[in-house]
Amino acid sequence: MAGVRALGALSRITARRYVLSGISCRTFSVALAMSARTHVNYEVKEDVAVIRMNDPNSKVNTLSVRMQNEMIEVFNEVLANDAVHSAVLISSKPGCFIAGADINMIQACNTSEEVTKLSQEGQKMFERIEKSPKPIVAAINGSCLGGGLEFAIACQYRVATKSKKTVLGTPEVMLGLLPGAGGTQRLPKMVGIPGAFDMMLTGRNIKADKAKKMGLVHQLVDPLGPGLKSPEERTIEYLEEVAIQCARGIVHKKILLTKKKGMMQKVQDYVMGIAFVRQQIYKNVNGKVMKMSKGLYPAPLKIIESVKAGLEQGPDSGYLAEAQNFGKLAMTSESNALIGLYHGQVACKKNRFGVPERPVKNLAILGAGLMGAGIAQVTVDKGIHTVLKDTTVEGLSRGQQQVYKGLNDKIKKKAITSFERDSTLSSLTGQLDYSGFEKADMVIEAVFEDINIKHRVIKEVEAVIPPHCIFATNTSALPIKDIAAASMRPEKVIGMHYFSPVDKMQLLEIITTDKTSKDTTASAVAVGLKQGKVIIVVGDGPGFYTTRCLAPMLAEAVRVLQEGVNPKKLDALTTGFGFPVGAATLADEVGIDVAAHVAEDLGKAFGSRFGGGNVDVLKTMVERGFKGRKSGKGCYVYTPGLKSKDVNPDIDDLLEKFKLTPNPSVSSDSDVQYRLVSRFVNEAVMCLQEGILNGPVEGDIGAVFGLGFPPCLGGPFRFVDTFGADKLVEKMRRYEEVYGNHFTPCQLLLDHAKDSNKRFHK
Amino acid sequence: YRPHGLRQSFTYRPHGLRQSFTYRPHGLRQSFTYRPHGLRQIQTKSKKTLAKPGVKNIVLVEGVRTPFLLSGTTYADLMPHDLARAALQGLLHKTSLPKDAVDYIIYGTVIQEVKTSNVAREASLGAGFSDKIPSHTVTMACISSNVAMTTGVGLITAGQCDTIVAGGVEFMSDVPIRHSRKMRKTMLALNRAKTLGQRLSLIGSIRMAHLTPELPAVAEFSTAETMGHSADRLAAAFGVTRLEQDEFALRSHTLAKQAQDAGLLSDVISFKVPGRDTVAKDNGIRPSSMEQLAKLKPAFIKPHGTVTAANSSFLTDGASAVLIMSEEKALAMGYKPKAYLRDFVFVSQDPKDQLLLGPAYGTPKVLARAGLTMDDIDVFEFHEAFAGQIMANLKALDSDWFAQTYMGRKVKVGAPAMEKFNLWGGSLSLGHPFGATGCRLVTTVAHRLLKEGGQYGLVAACAAGGQGHAMVIEAYPQ
């Protein structure tokens, strides 16, 4: 699919660069826990205790059982030590304060009561911190997320480095959970009700200077450059020095913890003091959440509930509501699905093919269209010299402008400076010929999807590139072995299927043929990871994995349209099921012509099973110029500058011509939804059965990150596990009776239906 | 030219031995008093002279400067070329140089007055030099006048010129403040507008936001960080304390005052400012006490920073000028040169985290070029942008780890001995007119070598953009 745009909403929910490490400390025996401390230590510097956290078994600190126990021990000792008047809490790890709670700790629980108890223990510990008679200064460098943030905001004072790695946030919502250690209670008081909702409901990462503005941290410290020690080491030392000064300042009343409120603050507090205003806010936020989540995600609603309980009924009810809701959420299938996606995403950010023999330093991209330029955009700022080649000056300058604009937009978001943009762009060369290709380590072609053109290109390129150079083809449906047929060295040919827009879509589907060498694959994955992609590596075949799953669903969507469901209704049904983008809109985004092309190609390859809607519907649309968003008309009419879109009026009589009579027994709203989804899921399972997929994890990640399969369901395989293969087969059989082999369940699905112990995910 | 390896072999001395020569009790080094020259006689020089066969000797004949004044004081109503003119006339007066005996005039400046962007030309014409002498202006932040001098050295070495006047000027009492880009665009369009209607519609398009002026950036263009901020981070990176910085600042002011009172700053000319009094002294020298210095709040990083207004150099107006010649020409014209200008280097590094480390990088490099060691140097004149920056550079020079990690050297070159270091004050106390400081440093080294009887001197300076400069100067045999 050349263009699955508008799936940005998905990345909101599932894809953030936070770390909630799953490394558990359950393996430690009780006896070990009694012995010397390994995770938390402290040193008394005159009157200040410096408490240092460092999990020796992981790159990040997590609030594991062991970390918590040692912390309580240390805290007790610090309180008991009369020489100590204040304390500084700091991590010895360069890029991480505390990355969050230990997910496995939660997943190890079997009932919501157990999880509630965990939450209450956390609440108790942080309450002691909050009420500590000796002020505690949290010195934050690196990620301070989830439970880490809740710990920090329980402290009396916070100092943070301005490092790019320093981020604060409450990402629990993205795992279908809520901040369960006092976060829902303390945050509204600290940053105000709207700010707290924004943080907790989006789970967004907040950078240090924003955190200072919001009132989340009190003081900022600049990261240091080279000195007499490594910059990272010295920066942490410096942070500690400043935090110690602050701790003494608080003890000596030079720093006041109760700040004088400004006029704005007073007005805001007054307004928020009015019960009616608060009620309006809850209503408003609730409405927004319902609109965005369609009620499919319970966590945001529980967050609102917990905040409300604390503000309206007092802290006791608030903390209780938080702990109980946390327990409930931990047992939901949604949370299970989202946590599964999180683990899957972590797995798909690793290179299971090992380290490539030589790193790719020079990358050439053929074709400066949307895809080609998009690939350049995500490559050029990763320290890889990038050549962008096109055949015309117009095409090339359009592509160069796209790369420039992508970087320029980052300046507006203050992610980079204009200087960084300029120096990044110095690694991009735009050209019309093959000069310099003798230095290329990898060539990615993103030319027109036509096997003859691809063959011509591969021959031209192989004449100029060095022997070690990899040839990657960015195709969405053409089998790689067919393209490789024209190559002199098929072991160096691989498929790299990017999704449009490349800079927004996280997925990269890498396709290997049986001739592709392991080193070629390792190299392609390494490049993809550098580009920041989540990667699935799949076998070769028509449509690979993603396109192949999408095609039957789109065929079904066309049939649904032919049966008289209008595009708006079709969209509502699909988004109502949890897809971030409706099926009709998706077709428009992908391009009706592309959809027609794919439908025809895959129809030929897979036969009648891929039937459903009449391909001629799409073809006629293309003939009439309704190619989707790019042509301004498709299922909808797109007016530049307008966000809302109306159904294309001409489509009605077009559909009238191809009208089918719906069968009432399989045409209820719910049936239509399951007709669409079951074909998608069945095809995914068949890909696993045929060995196209390496495993269900990659299948789930590919479907969610590449095609927008509902994240709350966790992907097609998790969906089968949760929903029940038997129930799905039952539905499909019913549809099969009406529509035939389009709905015949595959063997693997049948096996799972027969044996309820069989599951894709353990 | 001599192969590098050969040059190394001349300078090799066992490490331990070198240490023993330079060891002096710490307390002594801290004291501000001069050491008797006798002591220095014990040291053996690596080289008797830096003269190289087949390379022209280039000499500093004379160097002068206007008094350096806090900006906004007596010079407030002048223009940059007025100051430069005063320095040039001072040089003419002091050397009795015929006004047509110069081959080329080069000036350095940083913040340019747009009306006199080639300030070298305007100043030389105004100073009465022959209009047949070409002149150009160079810029390289705080080492602009160093570039002016080395450009002159290059012209002489290349055989193009024999007599060069180089100098620098900075005038911070007035800086170009521009209209906003939007306003400029409108005004330029207005110029081209043909009809009244077009003009009116352009005038109508002006909004309040257009009227916000654009000040010259005090920040580094590439990083948007102000220099003081970077200096504070640099000091923190090297663990330089507030106390160390204040002590160094106090030292600078104390030494400057001593030098001023003793009449050692003989490069300063007196200047009758039109409409105002005659100035003959730098006015930024203010020795105070550690208690007073400790009272100041940090100026850049608040509230925990260590760089304050008192331990930073201040905005200064001033100009300098030097007369550089080939040795034979100088002798032929009957001059008694003050010093030889020898090897020099320009260095540059990361403008973000190593903005002000020029001296740390330049010093080892220029010493290696000249085949000298730290001990061979009798006089150090380092540009003091911030006390914290100087201390950081000294610590960097004295760190094996820094030398190995960032400079690709096996061992450190060591820090300069404080009893040889900036003994007549520095930029912190005398002032720092960006474009003019380089010539002051070189002239001061020459004068100190004459006064103190040393043989080699070293100038080093940092500059915005993460650049730096170092030059070795050899005393002219008296």
mmCIF file of C-alpha atoms in Angstrom, chain A residues 281-513:
data_model
loop_
_atom_site.group_PDB
_atom_site.id
_atom_site.type_symbol
_atom_site.label_atom_id
_atom_site.label_comp_id
_atom_site.label_asym_id
_atom_site.label_seq_id
_atom_site.Cartn_x
_atom_site.Cartn_y
_atom_site.Cartn_z
ATOM 1 C CA ILE A 281 -14.335 19.935 32.790
ATOM 2 C CA TYR A 282 -15.049 16.305 33.684
ATOM 3 C CA LYS A 283 -17.946 16.288 31.224
ATOM 4 C CA ASN A 284 -15.907 17.893 28.513
ATOM 5 C CA VAL A 285 -12.926 15.586 28.952
ATOM 6 C CA ASN A 286 -15.180 12.561 29.166
ATOM 7 C CA GLY A 287 -16.872 13.581 25.934
ATOM 8 C CA LYS A 288 -13.564 14.015 24.160
ATOM 9 C CA VAL A 289 -12.302 10.661 25.366
ATOM 10 C CA MET A 290 -15.509 8.909 24.281
ATOM 11 C CA LYS A 291 -15.303 10.541 20.881
ATOM 12 C CA MET A 292 -11.698 9.535 20.340
ATOM 13 C CA SER A 293 -11.762 6.086 21.892
ATOM 14 C CA LYS A 294 -15.349 5.128 20.952
ATOM 15 C CA GLY A 295 -15.516 3.723 24.454
ATOM 16 C CA LEU A 296 -13.182 0.921 23.460
ATOM 17 C CA TYR A 297 -10.464 1.899 25.916
ATOM 18 C CA PRO A 298 -11.420 1.753 29.599
ATOM 19 C CA ALA A 299 -8.236 3.313 31.026
ATOM 20 C CA PRO A 300 -8.904 6.993 30.172
ATOM 21 C CA LEU A 301 -12.358 6.790 31.733
ATOM 22 C CA LYS A 302 -10.973 5.254 34.899
ATOM 23 C CA ILE A 303 -8.350 7.997 35.085
ATOM 24 C CA ILE A 304 -11.047 10.639 34.953
ATOM 25 C CA GLU A 305 -13.016 8.722 37.569
ATOM 26 C CA SER A 306 -10.045 8.506 39.939
ATOM 27 C CA VAL A 307 -9.158 12.193 39.598
ATOM 28 C CA LYS A 308 -12.779 13.114 40.181
ATOM 29 C CA ALA A 309 -13.037 10.915 43.280
ATOM 30 C CA GLY A 310 -9.997 12.595 44.818
ATOM 31 C CA LEU A 311 -11.089 16.141 44.059
ATOM 32 C CA GLU A 312 -14.746 15.777 44.925
ATOM 33 C CA GLN A 313 -14.721 13.296 47.812
ATOM 34 C CA GLY A 314 -11.348 13.864 49.387
ATOM 35 C CA PRO A 315 -7.993 12.085 49.315
ATOM 36 C CA ASP A 316 -9.118 8.879 51.052
ATOM 37 C CA SER A 317 -11.712 8.124 48.408
ATOM 38 C CA GLY A 318 -9.338 9.316 45.732
ATOM 39 C CA TYR A 319 -6.487 7.009 46.651
ATOM 40 C CA LEU A 320 -8.920 4.120 47.118
ATOM 41 C CA ALA A 321 -10.528 4.750 43.730
ATOM 42 C CA GLU A 322 -7.108 4.929 42.127
ATOM 43 C CA ALA A 323 -5.957 1.626 43.634
ATOM 44 C CA GLN A 324 -9.197 -0.180 42.817
ATOM 45 C CA ASN A 325 -9.390 1.144 39.274
ATOM 46 C CA PHE A 326 -5.764 0.213 38.775
ATOM 47 C CA GLY A 327 -6.607 -3.332 39.841
ATOM 48 C CA LYS A 328 -9.587 -3.483 37.522
ATOM 49 C CA LEU A 329 -7.694 -2.123 34.538
ATOM 50 C CA ALA A 330 -4.829 -4.563 34.987
ATOM 51 C CA MET A 331 -7.273 -7.412 34.424
ATOM 52 C CA THR A 332 -8.845 -6.027 31.233
ATOM 53 C CA SER A 333 -8.222 -7.587 27.849
ATOM 54 C CA GLU A 334 -7.441 -4.100 26.515
ATOM 55 C CA SER A 335 -4.559 -3.656 28.908
ATOM 56 C CA ASN A 336 -3.373 -7.163 28.145
ATOM 57 C CA ALA A 337 -3.493 -6.350 24.426
ATOM 58 C CA LEU A 338 -1.646 -3.051 24.801
ATOM 59 C CA ILE A 339 1.036 -4.555 27.027
ATOM 60 C CA GLY A 340 1.385 -7.354 24.456
ATOM 61 C CA LEU A 341 1.918 -4.717 21.763
ATOM 62 C CA TYR A 342 4.466 -2.983 23.929
ATOM 63 C CA HIS A 343 6.460 -6.187 24.356
ATOM 64 C CA GLY A 344 6.049 -6.941 20.665
ATOM 65 C CA GLN A 345 7.297 -3.513 19.749
ATOM 66 C CA VAL A 346 10.361 -3.973 21.934
ATOM 67 C CA ALA A 347 10.998 -7.341 20.257
ATOM 68 C CA CYS A 348 10.614 -5.815 16.796
ATOM 69 C CA LYS A 349 13.201 -3.162 17.646
ATOM 70 C CA LYS A 350 15.916 -5.802 17.823
ATOM 71 C CA ASN A 351 17.966 -7.295 15.041
ATOM 72 C CA ARG A 352 17.565 -11.049 15.289
ATOM 73 C CA PHE A 353 19.820 -11.507 12.277
ATOM 74 C CA GLY A 354 22.921 -10.270 14.056
ATOM 75 C CA VAL A 355 25.375 -7.527 13.197
ATOM 76 C CA PRO A 356 25.855 -6.992 9.455
ATOM 77 C CA GLU A 357 29.347 -7.449 8.045
ATOM 78 C CA ARG A 358 29.640 -3.830 7.036
ATOM 79 C CA PRO A 359 27.497 -0.975 8.224
ATOM 80 C CA VAL A 360 25.587 1.050 5.644
ATOM 81 C CA LYS A 361 27.195 4.496 5.480
ATOM 82 C CA ASN A 362 26.125 5.515 1.994
ATOM 83 C CA LEU A 363 22.557 4.934 0.951
ATOM 84 C CA ALA A 364 21.111 5.734 -2.447
ATOM 85 C CA ILE A 365 17.395 6.076 -3.066
ATOM 86 C CA LEU A 366 15.894 5.818 -6.528
ATOM 87 C CA GLY A 367 12.788 7.873 -7.100
ATOM 88 C CA ALA A 368 12.125 11.116 -5.244
ATOM 89 C CA GLY A 369 8.380 10.619 -4.985
ATOM 90 C CA LEU A 370 6.456 10.599 -1.702
ATOM 91 C CA MET A 371 7.993 7.279 -0.674
ATOM 92 C CA GLY A 372 11.531 7.899 -1.896
ATOM 93 C CA ALA A 373 11.752 11.328 -0.316
ATOM 94 C CA GLY A 374 10.103 9.956 2.828
ATOM 95 C CA ILE A 375 12.796 7.304 3.106
ATOM 96 C CA ALA A 376 15.446 9.996 2.593
ATOM 97 C CA GLN A 377 13.805 12.045 5.318
ATOM 98 C CA VAL A 378 14.143 9.317 7.952
ATOM 99 C CA THR A 379 17.670 8.381 6.818
ATOM 100 C CA VAL A 380 19.532 11.632 6.351
ATOM 101 C CA ASP A 381 19.393 12.669 10.006
ATOM 102 C CA LYS A 382 20.796 9.355 11.202
ATOM 103 C CA GLY A 383 24.358 9.987 10.119
ATOM 104 C CA ILE A 384 23.980 8.133 6.824
ATOM 105 C CA HIS A 385 25.010 9.912 3.662
ATOM 106 C CA THR A 386 21.962 9.804 1.440
ATOM 107 C CA VAL A 387 21.718 10.148 -2.306
ATOM 108 C CA LEU A 388 18.288 10.907 -3.721
ATOM 109 C CA LYS A 389 18.068 10.176 -7.432
ATOM 110 C CA ASP A 390 15.238 10.922 -9.768
ATOM 111 C CA THR A 391 14.905 11.166 -13.524
ATOM 112 C CA THR A 392 13.579 14.729 -13.757
ATOM 113 C CA VAL A 393 14.572 18.009 -12.131
ATOM 114 C CA GLU A 394 10.941 18.648 -11.181
ATOM 115 C CA GLY A 395 10.560 15.294 -9.455
ATOM 116 C CA LEU A 396 13.868 15.698 -7.673
ATOM 117 C CA SER A 397 13.212 19.198 -6.392
ATOM 118 C CA ARG A 398 9.765 18.166 -5.152
ATOM 119 C CA GLY A 399 11.440 15.364 -3.201
ATOM 120 C CA GLN A 400 14.186 17.624 -1.846
ATOM 121 C CA GLN A 401 11.564 20.124 -0.761
ATOM 122 C CA GLN A 402 9.740 17.333 1.093
ATOM 123 C CA VAL A 403 12.889 16.436 3.023
ATOM 124 C CA TYR A 404 13.556 20.114 3.763
ATOM 125 C CA LYS A 405 9.996 20.645 4.933
ATOM 126 C CA GLY A 406 10.131 17.594 7.161
ATOM 127 C CA LEU A 407 13.178 18.990 8.943
ATOM 128 C CA ASN A 408 11.825 22.516 8.975
ATOM 129 C CA ASP A 409 8.646 21.349 10.699
ATOM 130 C CA LYS A 410 10.834 19.892 13.424
ATOM 131 C CA ILE A 411 12.278 23.358 14.018
ATOM 132 C CA LYS A 412 8.789 24.710 14.529
ATOM 133 C CA LYS A 413 8.250 22.027 17.146
ATOM 134 C CA LYS A 414 11.614 23.000 18.641
ATOM 135 C CA ALA A 415 12.898 19.478 18.220
ATOM 136 C CA ILE A 416 15.959 20.725 16.312
ATOM 137 C CA THR A 417 17.581 24.089 15.546
ATOM 138 C CA SER A 418 17.820 25.634 12.092
ATOM 139 C CA PHE A 419 21.533 24.991 12.281
ATOM 140 C CA GLU A 420 20.971 21.282 12.855
ATOM 141 C CA ARG A 421 18.620 21.272 9.873
ATOM 142 C CA ASP A 422 21.309 22.781 7.679
ATOM 143 C CA SER A 423 24.045 20.442 8.795
ATOM 144 C CA THR A 424 21.707 17.446 8.439
ATOM 145 C CA LEU A 425 20.811 18.480 4.910
ATOM 146 C CA SER A 426 24.497 18.580 4.051
ATOM 147 C CA SER A 427 24.367 14.749 4.067
ATOM 148 C CA LEU A 428 21.746 14.719 1.321
ATOM 149 C CA THR A 429 22.746 14.754 -2.328
ATOM 150 C CA GLY A 430 20.108 15.162 -4.995
ATOM 151 C CA GLN A 431 21.050 14.007 -8.468
ATOM 152 C CA LEU A 432 19.762 12.786 -11.806
ATOM 153 C CA ASP A 433 22.527 10.358 -12.717
ATOM 154 C CA TYR A 434 24.285 7.368 -11.198
ATOM 155 C CA SER A 435 27.474 9.222 -10.243
ATOM 156 C CA GLY A 436 28.810 8.179 -6.879
ATOM 157 C CA PHE A 437 26.834 4.931 -6.845
ATOM 158 C CA GLU A 438 30.159 3.097 -6.816
ATOM 159 C CA LYS A 439 30.347 4.116 -3.140
ATOM 160 C CA ALA A 440 26.823 3.013 -2.211
ATOM 161 C CA ASP A 441 26.404 0.341 0.460
ATOM 162 C CA MET A 442 22.698 0.007 -0.174
ATOM 163 C CA VAL A 443 20.277 1.144 -2.852
ATOM 164 C CA ILE A 444 16.564 1.390 -2.110
ATOM 165 C CA GLU A 445 14.399 1.774 -5.171
ATOM 166 C CA ALA A 446 11.040 3.483 -4.861
ATOM 167 C CA VAL A 447 10.145 3.765 -8.534
ATOM 168 C CA PHE A 448 6.798 3.099 -10.172
ATOM 169 C CA GLU A 449 5.184 -0.263 -9.376
ATOM 170 C CA ASP A 450 5.722 -1.952 -12.700
ATOM 171 C CA ILE A 451 7.772 -5.106 -13.006
ATOM 172 C CA ASN A 452 9.345 -4.005 -16.299
ATOM 173 C CA ILE A 453 10.501 -0.692 -14.897
ATOM 174 C CA LYS A 454 11.845 -2.443 -11.800
ATOM 175 C CA HIS A 455 13.786 -4.864 -14.009
ATOM 176 C CA ARG A 456 15.280 -2.060 -16.021
ATOM 177 C CA VAL A 457 16.278 -0.205 -12.877
ATOM 178 C CA ILE A 458 17.889 -3.231 -11.232
ATOM 179 C CA LYS A 459 20.030 -3.811 -14.326
ATOM 180 C CA GLU A 460 21.074 -0.170 -14.555
ATOM 181 C CA VAL A 461 21.961 -0.058 -10.895
ATOM 182 C CA GLU A 462 23.872 -3.321 -10.822
ATOM 183 C CA ALA A 463 26.085 -1.982 -13.589
ATOM 184 C CA VAL A 464 27.347 0.817 -11.321
ATOM 185 C CA ILE A 465 27.234 -0.390 -7.710
ATOM 186 C CA PRO A 466 30.058 -2.197 -5.895
ATOM 187 C CA PRO A 467 29.787 -5.973 -5.266
ATOM 188 C CA HIS A 468 28.860 -5.634 -1.586
ATOM 189 C CA CYS A 469 26.000 -3.212 -2.242
ATOM 190 C CA ILE A 470 22.493 -4.362 -1.296
ATOM 191 C CA PHE A 471 19.572 -3.738 -3.617
ATOM 192 C CA ALA A 472 16.359 -3.177 -1.697
ATOM 193 C CA THR A 473 13.051 -2.728 -3.433
ATOM 194 C CA ASN A 474 10.206 -0.782 -1.919
ATOM 195 C CA THR A 475 7.187 -2.485 -3.362
ATOM 196 C CA SER A 476 3.862 -3.135 -1.746
ATOM 197 C CA ALA A 477 2.729 -6.138 -3.722
ATOM 198 C CA LEU A 478 5.120 -7.328 -6.443
ATOM 199 C CA PRO A 479 6.797 -10.571 -5.317
ATOM 200 C CA ILE A 480 10.466 -9.958 -4.595
ATOM 201 C CA LYS A 481 11.620 -13.107 -6.381
ATOM 202 C CA ASP A 482 10.048 -11.814 -9.585
ATOM 203 C CA ILE A 483 11.961 -8.565 -9.232
ATOM 204 C CA ALA A 484 15.132 -10.437 -8.265
ATOM 205 C CA ALA A 485 14.831 -12.511 -11.431
ATOM 206 C CA ALA A 486 16.553 -9.688 -13.297
ATOM 207 C CA SER A 487 19.430 -9.523 -10.811
ATOM 208 C CA MET A 488 22.936 -10.911 -11.251
ATOM 209 C CA ARG A 489 23.186 -11.415 -7.491
ATOM 210 C CA PRO A 490 19.817 -12.374 -6.020
ATOM 211 C CA GLU A 491 21.414 -12.935 -2.587
ATOM 212 C CA LYS A 492 21.781 -9.152 -2.333
ATOM 213 C CA VAL A 493 18.147 -8.432 -3.235
ATOM 214 C CA ILE A 494 15.587 -7.802 -0.518
ATOM 215 C CA GLY A 495 12.207 -6.137 -0.141
ATOM 216 C CA MET A 496 11.774 -3.122 2.141
ATOM 217 C CA HIS A 497 8.137 -2.167 2.281
ATOM 218 C CA TYR A 498 7.726 1.259 3.881
ATOM 219 C CA PHE A 499 4.353 2.762 4.729
ATOM 220 C CA SER A 500 3.315 6.244 3.770
ATOM 221 C CA PRO A 501 3.924 8.812 5.161
ATOM 222 C CA VAL A 502 7.281 7.281 5.927
ATOM 223 C CA ASP A 503 8.186 9.760 8.653
ATOM 224 C CA LYS A 504 4.967 9.056 10.583
ATOM 225 C CA MET A 505 4.320 5.363 10.030
ATOM 226 C CA GLN A 506 6.459 3.248 12.295
ATOM 227 C CA LEU A 507 6.322 -0.053 10.516
ATOM 228 C CA LEU A 508 8.813 -1.438 8.049
ATOM 229 C CA GLU A 509 8.025 -4.797 6.463
ATOM 230 C CA ILE A 510 11.162 -6.512 5.239
ATOM 231 C CA ILE A 511 10.682 -9.311 2.720
ATOM 232 C CA THR A 512 13.271 -11.994 2.096
ATOM 233 C CA THR A 513 13.309 -14.541 -0.691
#
